[in-house]
CSV table of C-alpha atoms in Angstrom, one decimal:
chain,number,residue,atom,x,y,z
A,1,MET,CA,26.3,11.9,35.2
A,2,SER,CA,29.7,11.6,36.9
A,3,ALA,CA,33.0,11.3,35.0
A,4,THR,CA,33.5,7.8,36.4
A,5,VAL,CA,30.2,6.7,35.0
A,6,THR,CA,30.8,8.2,31.6
A,7,HIS,CA,34.4,6.6,31.6
A,8,ALA,CA,32.8,3.2,32.4
A,9,LEU,CA,30.4,3.5,29.6
A,10,ALA,CA,33.2,4.6,27.2
A,11,GLY,CA,35.2,1.5,28.0
A,12,LEU,CA,32.5,-0.9,26.8
A,13,ALA,CA,33.4,-2.7,23.6
A,14,GLY,CA,30.8,-2.9,20.9
A,15,VAL,CA,28.9,0.2,22.0
A,16,GLU,CA,28.5,3.4,20.3
A,17,LEU,CA,27.9,6.4,22.5
A,18,PHE,CA,26.3,9.7,21.7
A,19,ALA,CA,26.3,12.4,24.5
A,20,HIS,CA,23.5,14.8,24.8
A,21,GLU,CA,21.7,13.4,21.9
A,22,PRO,CA,18.5,14.9,20.7
A,23,MET,CA,15.9,12.2,20.7
A,24,SER,CA,13.9,14.1,18.0
A,25,ARG,CA,16.5,12.4,15.8
A,26,HIS,CA,15.3,9.0,17.1
A,27,THR,CA,11.4,9.0,17.3
A,28,SER,CA,9.0,8.9,14.4
A,29,PHE,CA,7.3,12.0,15.7
A,30,GLY,CA,10.6,14.0,15.2
A,31,ILE,CA,10.1,15.4,18.9
A,32,GLY,CA,12.1,15.1,22.1
A,33,GLY,CA,14.8,16.8,24.0
A,34,PRO,CA,18.4,15.4,24.7
A,35,ALA,CA,19.4,12.1,26.3
A,36,ASP,CA,22.3,12.3,28.6
A,37,ILE,CA,23.7,9.3,26.7
A,38,LEU,CA,22.3,7.4,23.7
A,39,ALA,CA,24.1,4.0,23.5
A,40,VAL,CA,23.8,1.8,20.4
A,41,PRO,CA,25.0,-1.9,21.2
A,42,THR,CA,26.3,-3.7,18.1
A,43,ASP,CA,25.8,-7.3,19.5
A,44,PRO,CA,24.1,-9.2,22.3
A,45,SER,CA,27.1,-9.4,24.5
A,46,ALA,CA,27.7,-5.7,24.3
A,47,LEU,CA,24.1,-5.2,25.2
A,48,ALA,CA,24.4,-7.5,28.3
A,49,ALA,CA,27.6,-5.4,29.4
A,50,LEU,CA,25.9,-2.1,28.8
A,51,VAL,CA,22.6,-3.2,30.9
A,52,GLN,CA,24.9,-4.4,33.8
A,53,THR,CA,27.0,-1.3,33.7
A,54,CYS,CA,24.0,1.0,33.9
A,55,ARG,CA,22.5,-1.2,36.8
A,56,GLN,CA,25.8,-1.0,38.7
A,57,ALA,CA,25.9,2.8,38.3
A,58,ASP,CA,22.1,2.9,39.3
A,59,LEU,CA,21.6,4.8,36.0
A,60,PRO,CA,18.0,5.2,34.6
A,61,THR,CA,17.7,3.5,31.3
A,62,LEU,CA,15.3,3.5,28.6
A,63,VAL,CA,15.2,0.8,25.8
A,64,ILE,CA,13.9,2.0,22.2
A,65,GLY,CA,13.8,0.4,18.8
A,66,ASN,CA,12.6,2.8,16.2
A,67,GLY,CA,10.8,5.3,18.6
A,68,THR,CA,7.6,4.6,16.7
A,69,ASN,CA,5.2,4.6,19.8
A,70,ILE,CA,6.9,7.0,22.0
A,71,ILE,CA,6.8,10.8,23.1
A,72,VAL,CA,10.1,12.2,24.7
A,73,ARG,CA,9.3,15.3,26.6
A,74,ASP,CA,11.1,18.4,25.7
A,75,GLY,CA,13.5,18.2,28.6
A,76,GLY,CA,15.0,15.0,27.3
A,77,PHE,CA,15.9,11.9,29.3
A,78,ARG,CA,18.3,12.0,32.3
A,79,GLY,CA,20.1,8.7,32.0
A,80,VAL,CA,21.0,6.2,29.2
A,81,VAL,CA,18.8,5.5,26.2
A,82,ILE,CA,19.8,2.1,24.7
A,83,LYS,CA,18.8,1.9,21.0
A,84,LEU,CA,18.5,-1.5,19.5
A,85,GLY,CA,18.6,-1.3,15.8
A,86,GLU,CA,19.7,-3.4,12.7
A,87,ALA,CA,22.9,-4.4,14.3
A,88,LEU,CA,20.6,-6.6,16.5
A,89,GLY,CA,18.1,-7.0,13.6
A,90,GLY,CA,18.9,-10.8,12.5
A,91,ILE,CA,16.1,-13.2,11.4
A,92,ARG,CA,16.5,-16.9,10.8
A,93,ARG,CA,14.0,-19.7,9.9
A,94,GLN,CA,13.5,-23.2,11.6
A,95,GLY,CA,10.8,-24.9,9.8
A,96,ARG,CA,7.5,-23.0,10.3
A,97,ARG,CA,9.2,-20.7,12.9
A,98,LEU,CA,11.0,-17.6,12.3
A,99,ILE,CA,13.3,-16.2,15.0
A,100,ALA,CA,13.9,-12.5,15.0
A,101,GLN,CA,16.3,-10.3,17.1
A,102,SER,CA,14.7,-7.5,18.8
A,103,GLY,CA,16.0,-5.0,16.6
A,104,ALA,CA,14.6,-6.4,13.5
A,105,GLY,CA,12.0,-4.4,11.6
A,106,LEU,CA,8.5,-5.7,12.0
A,107,ASP,CA,7.8,-4.9,8.3
A,108,ARG,CA,11.0,-6.7,7.2
A,109,LEU,CA,9.9,-9.8,9.3
A,110,CYS,CA,6.5,-9.8,7.4
A,111,VAL,CA,8.4,-9.7,4.0
A,112,GLN,CA,10.7,-12.6,4.9
A,113,ALA,CA,7.8,-14.5,6.2
A,114,ALA,CA,6.1,-14.0,2.9
A,115,GLU,CA,9.0,-15.1,0.9
A,116,ALA,CA,9.3,-18.2,3.0
A,117,GLY,CA,5.6,-19.0,2.6
A,118,LEU,CA,4.9,-18.5,6.1
A,119,ASP,CA,1.5,-17.0,7.0
A,120,GLY,CA,0.3,-15.2,10.1
A,121,LEU,CA,1.8,-11.8,10.0
A,122,ALA,CA,0.3,-10.3,6.8
A,123,TRP,CA,-1.8,-7.9,9.0
A,124,ALA,CA,1.5,-6.1,10.3
A,125,ALA,CA,2.6,-5.3,6.9
A,126,GLY,CA,3.8,-1.7,6.8
A,127,ILE,CA,4.0,-1.3,10.5
A,128,PRO,CA,7.4,0.7,11.2
A,129,GLY,CA,8.4,-0.6,14.6
A,130,THR,CA,10.7,-3.2,15.7
A,131,VAL,CA,10.1,-6.8,16.8
A,132,GLY,CA,11.1,-5.9,20.4
A,133,GLY,CA,8.8,-3.0,20.7
A,134,ALA,CA,6.0,-4.8,19.0
A,135,VAL,CA,6.1,-7.7,21.5
A,136,TRP,CA,6.5,-5.4,24.5
A,137,MET,CA,3.2,-3.6,23.6
A,138,ASN,CA,1.5,-6.5,21.9
A,139,ALA,CA,1.1,-4.5,18.8
A,140,GLY,CA,-1.9,-5.2,16.6
A,141,ALA,CA,-4.0,-4.0,13.5
A,142,ASN,CA,-6.6,-5.4,11.3
A,143,GLY,CA,-7.7,-8.1,13.8
A,144,GLY,CA,-4.2,-9.2,14.4
A,145,GLU,CA,-1.9,-9.1,17.4
A,146,VAL,CA,1.8,-9.9,17.7
A,147,GLY,CA,1.1,-12.2,20.7
A,148,GLN,CA,-1.0,-14.6,18.5
A,149,ALA,CA,2.3,-15.9,16.8
A,150,VAL,CA,4.7,-15.7,19.5
A,151,ARG,CA,6.1,-19.0,20.9
A,152,ARG,CA,8.9,-17.7,23.0
A,153,VAL,CA,10.8,-14.5,23.9
A,154,THR,CA,14.4,-14.3,25.1
A,155,VAL,CA,14.9,-11.7,27.4
A,156,LEU,CA,17.9,-10.1,29.4
A,157,ASN,CA,17.4,-9.3,33.1
A,158,THR,CA,19.4,-6.7,35.1
A,159,ALA,CA,21.7,-9.4,36.4
A,160,GLY,CA,22.8,-10.1,32.7
A,161,GLU,CA,21.0,-13.5,32.5
A,162,HIS,CA,19.0,-14.8,29.5
A,163,LEU,CA,15.5,-16.0,30.3
A,164,ASP,CA,13.1,-17.7,28.0
A,165,LEU,CA,9.3,-16.7,28.5
A,166,THR,CA,6.3,-18.5,27.3
A,167,PRO,CA,3.2,-16.8,25.9
A,168,ALA,CA,1.3,-17.6,29.4
A,169,GLU,CA,4.2,-15.8,31.2
A,170,LEU,CA,3.9,-13.0,28.9
A,171,ASP,CA,0.4,-12.5,29.6
A,172,PHE,CA,-0.7,-10.9,26.2
A,173,SER,CA,-3.8,-8.8,26.1
A,174,TYR,CA,-4.9,-5.8,24.1
A,175,ARG,CA,-1.9,-3.6,23.7
A,176,HIS,CA,-0.3,-5.3,26.9
A,177,SER,CA,2.4,-7.7,27.9
A,178,ALA,CA,4.0,-8.7,31.1
A,179,LEU,CA,7.1,-7.0,29.9
A,180,GLN,CA,5.7,-3.7,30.7
A,181,GLN,CA,5.9,-4.3,34.4
A,182,GLN,CA,9.4,-5.8,34.5
A,183,PRO,CA,13.0,-4.4,33.9
A,184,LEU,CA,13.8,-6.7,31.0
A,185,VAL,CA,15.2,-6.3,27.5
A,186,VAL,CA,13.9,-8.4,24.7
A,187,LEU,CA,16.7,-10.1,22.9
A,188,GLU,CA,14.8,-12.3,20.5
A,189,VAL,CA,11.3,-13.5,19.5
A,190,GLU,CA,10.4,-16.9,18.2
A,191,PHE,CA,7.1,-16.9,15.9
A,192,GLU,CA,5.2,-19.9,15.0
A,193,LEU,CA,3.5,-19.4,11.6
A,194,VAL,CA,1.6,-21.6,9.2
A,195,GLU,CA,2.3,-22.5,5.7
A,196,GLY,CA,0.9,-20.6,2.9
A,197,LEU,CA,1.4,-19.7,-0.7
A,198,PRO,CA,3.8,-16.8,-1.1
A,199,ALA,CA,1.8,-15.0,-3.7
A,200,ASP,CA,-1.3,-15.1,-1.5
A,201,ILE,CA,0.6,-13.9,1.4
A,202,ARG,CA,2.0,-11.0,-0.5
A,203,ARG,CA,-1.3,-10.1,-1.8
A,204,ALA,CA,-2.8,-9.9,1.7
A,205,MET,CA,0.3,-7.6,2.6
A,206,TYR,CA,-0.3,-5.4,-0.2
A,207,GLU,CA,-4.0,-5.1,0.5
A,208,THR,CA,-3.3,-4.2,4.1
A,209,ILE,CA,-0.7,-1.6,3.1
A,210,GLU,CA,-3.1,0.0,0.6
A,211,LYS,CA,-5.7,0.1,3.3
A,212,ARG,CA,-3.4,1.7,5.7
A,213,LEU,CA,-2.3,4.3,3.0
A,214,SER,CA,-5.9,5.2,2.4
A,215,ARG,CA,-6.9,5.6,6.0
A,216,GLN,CA,-4.0,6.8,7.8
A,217,PRO,CA,-1.5,9.8,7.5
A,218,LEU,CA,1.5,7.6,7.0
A,219,LYS,CA,3.5,10.4,5.1
A,220,GLU,CA,3.3,12.7,8.1
A,221,ARG,CA,5.4,12.5,11.2
A,222,SER,CA,3.4,10.9,14.2
A,223,ALA,CA,3.6,8.1,16.8
A,224,GLY,CA,1.0,6.0,15.4
A,225,SER,CA,-2.5,5.6,17.2
A,226,ILE,CA,-2.3,8.0,20.2
A,227,PHE,CA,-5.2,6.4,22.1
A,228,LYS,CA,-6.2,2.8,22.8
A,229,ARG,CA,-9.5,1.6,21.4
A,230,PRO,CA,-12.3,1.8,23.8
A,231,PRO,CA,-14.5,-1.1,24.4
A,232,GLY,CA,-17.3,-1.2,21.8
A,233,ASP,CA,-16.0,1.7,19.8
A,234,PHE,CA,-13.1,3.6,18.2
A,235,ALA,CA,-11.0,6.4,19.5
A,236,GLY,CA,-10.8,8.1,16.2
A,237,ARG,CA,-14.6,8.0,15.6
A,238,LEU,CA,-15.2,9.6,19.2
A,239,ILE,CA,-12.7,12.2,18.4
A,240,ASP,CA,-14.1,13.1,15.0
A,241,CYS,CA,-17.5,13.2,16.5
A,242,SER,CA,-16.3,15.6,19.1
A,243,GLY,CA,-15.5,18.1,16.6
A,244,CYS,CA,-11.6,17.6,17.1
A,245,LYS,CA,-10.4,16.7,13.7
A,246,GLY,CA,-7.8,19.3,12.5
A,247,LEU,CA,-7.5,20.7,16.0
A,248,THR,CA,-4.2,22.3,16.2
A,249,ILE,CA,-1.8,23.5,19.2
A,250,GLY,CA,1.4,24.8,18.2
A,251,GLY,CA,2.9,22.4,15.5
A,252,ALA,CA,0.7,19.5,16.6
A,253,GLN,CA,-2.5,18.5,14.8
A,254,ILE,CA,-5.2,16.0,15.0
A,255,SER,CA,-5.0,14.4,11.6
A,256,ALA,CA,-7.6,15.5,9.1
A,257,LYS,CA,-7.1,12.1,7.6
A,258,HIS,CA,-7.7,9.8,10.7
A,259,ALA,CA,-8.6,11.6,14.0
A,260,GLY,CA,-6.9,8.8,16.0
A,261,PHE,CA,-3.4,10.2,15.0
A,262,ILE,CA,-1.7,13.4,16.1
A,263,VAL,CA,0.7,14.6,13.5
A,264,ASN,CA,3.7,17.1,13.5
A,265,VAL,CA,2.8,19.6,11.0
A,266,GLY,CA,6.2,21.4,11.6
A,267,GLY,CA,8.2,22.5,14.7
A,268,ALA,CA,5.7,20.5,17.1
A,269,THR,CA,7.0,20.2,20.7
A,270,ALA,CA,6.2,17.4,23.1
A,271,ARG,CA,4.3,20.0,25.3
A,272,ASP,CA,2.2,20.8,22.1
A,273,VAL,CA,1.2,17.2,21.7
A,274,LEU,CA,0.5,16.5,25.4
A,275,GLN,CA,-1.7,19.6,25.6
A,276,LEU,CA,-3.5,18.5,22.6
A,277,ILE,CA,-3.9,15.0,23.9
A,278,GLU,CA,-5.4,16.3,27.2
A,279,GLN,CA,-7.8,18.7,25.4
A,280,VAL,CA,-9.1,15.9,23.2
A,281,ARG,CA,-9.5,13.5,26.2
A,282,GLN,CA,-11.6,16.4,27.9
A,283,ARG,CA,-13.8,17.1,24.9
A,284,VAL,CA,-14.3,13.2,24.3
A,285,HIS,CA,-15.4,12.9,28.0
A,286,GLU,CA,-17.8,15.8,27.8
A,287,GLU,CA,-19.3,14.7,24.5
A,288,HIS,CA,-19.6,10.9,25.2
A,289,GLY,CA,-18.7,10.3,28.9
A,290,ILE,CA,-15.5,8.3,28.1
A,291,TRP,CA,-12.1,8.9,29.1
A,292,LEU,CA,-9.7,7.8,26.2
A,293,GLU,CA,-6.6,5.8,27.5
A,294,GLN,CA,-3.2,6.7,25.9
A,295,GLU,CA,-1.6,4.0,23.7
A,296,VAL,CA,1.5,6.0,23.0
A,297,CYS,CA,4.4,6.0,25.9
A,298,VAL,CA,5.4,9.2,27.4
A,299,VAL,CA,8.8,9.5,28.9
A,300,GLY,CA,11.6,12.1,30.1
A,301,GLU,CA,11.1,15.4,31.7
A,302,ASP,CA,9.6,18.7,30.8
C-alpha cells in the first residue's frame, strides 16, 4: 500500500486505523493472518468517507462485524478490512418496529425486542453475530430467518449514496441475500415484529439458548456451522455418519459435540481448517453421494 494512500486514510476523521493487524484478534475462530489496514469507523459519515477513499484508491475492502462466520487465510488480507462494531450499534424503537445499526449485536437486538414486548426474533437468541452480517447472509436457526422480519435495509454504495432496499430487492432465501452479489455496506436494518408478552418472549429465548448450549460447542472457538443444510438432511448428521466426528488436522477438529462445527482446539491455522473441510466433504461424498456446500466465508490469501 503506497504512502499516499496510507496518508489519505490517516487523514480521515472518525476512523481508527491499525496497520498489519492480525485478523485472529477479530474472528470468532481466532484464526487469520494480518490485514494491511484494519479500519474502525466511529459514525456513519466516517464510514462513508472511508468507503469512498478506498474506492478512489482502488483498494480491496472487506467489511466485517464480529467475524463469526468467516475464515481468514493465514496470509491475511491485502487491503483494508472495515470493522463495524458497537460504535455503529444503535437500536431504536418505532411502534412495532426496531431499527438497528449494522454493528449492533444480534443477541442484544433480541434482548431489547423482548424487553419491548416485541416477538419474532426469539429464535436468534444467543447468536453472536451482528445485525449487518446476519442480514447479509440471511442468518437463521430453529426454523427462523432474519429475512422474515426485515422490512427495510439501508445500505451505502461505493459512491457514498444511501439506498433503501425492500425485502423483494434483497431476494432472501436460505443463507442468501442479494447483498452477497453487490458492493454495498449495510448501515441499518428495520425489523417489523409482533406484540407479545415480555415474559413469554424471554422464556422462548431462554429455551433457545439452553437448546443451543446442550447441542453446540459454544464454549469453544469456531465459526458456527461450517456447511449449509443439504436438501432433506442435515450436514452434521451426514458428517457424523461418515465417521468424521472428532477428526483432527493440526489444531482444527470436527466437534465431538456437534459434527457440523469445526473447533479450534489450540493453535489451529486456516490451512488446518480448510484441509479438514475438504477431507470431510470428500468422505461425505464417498459415503452418501452428497457434496456439502460451505456456509462459512473464506477470504484472504495463503
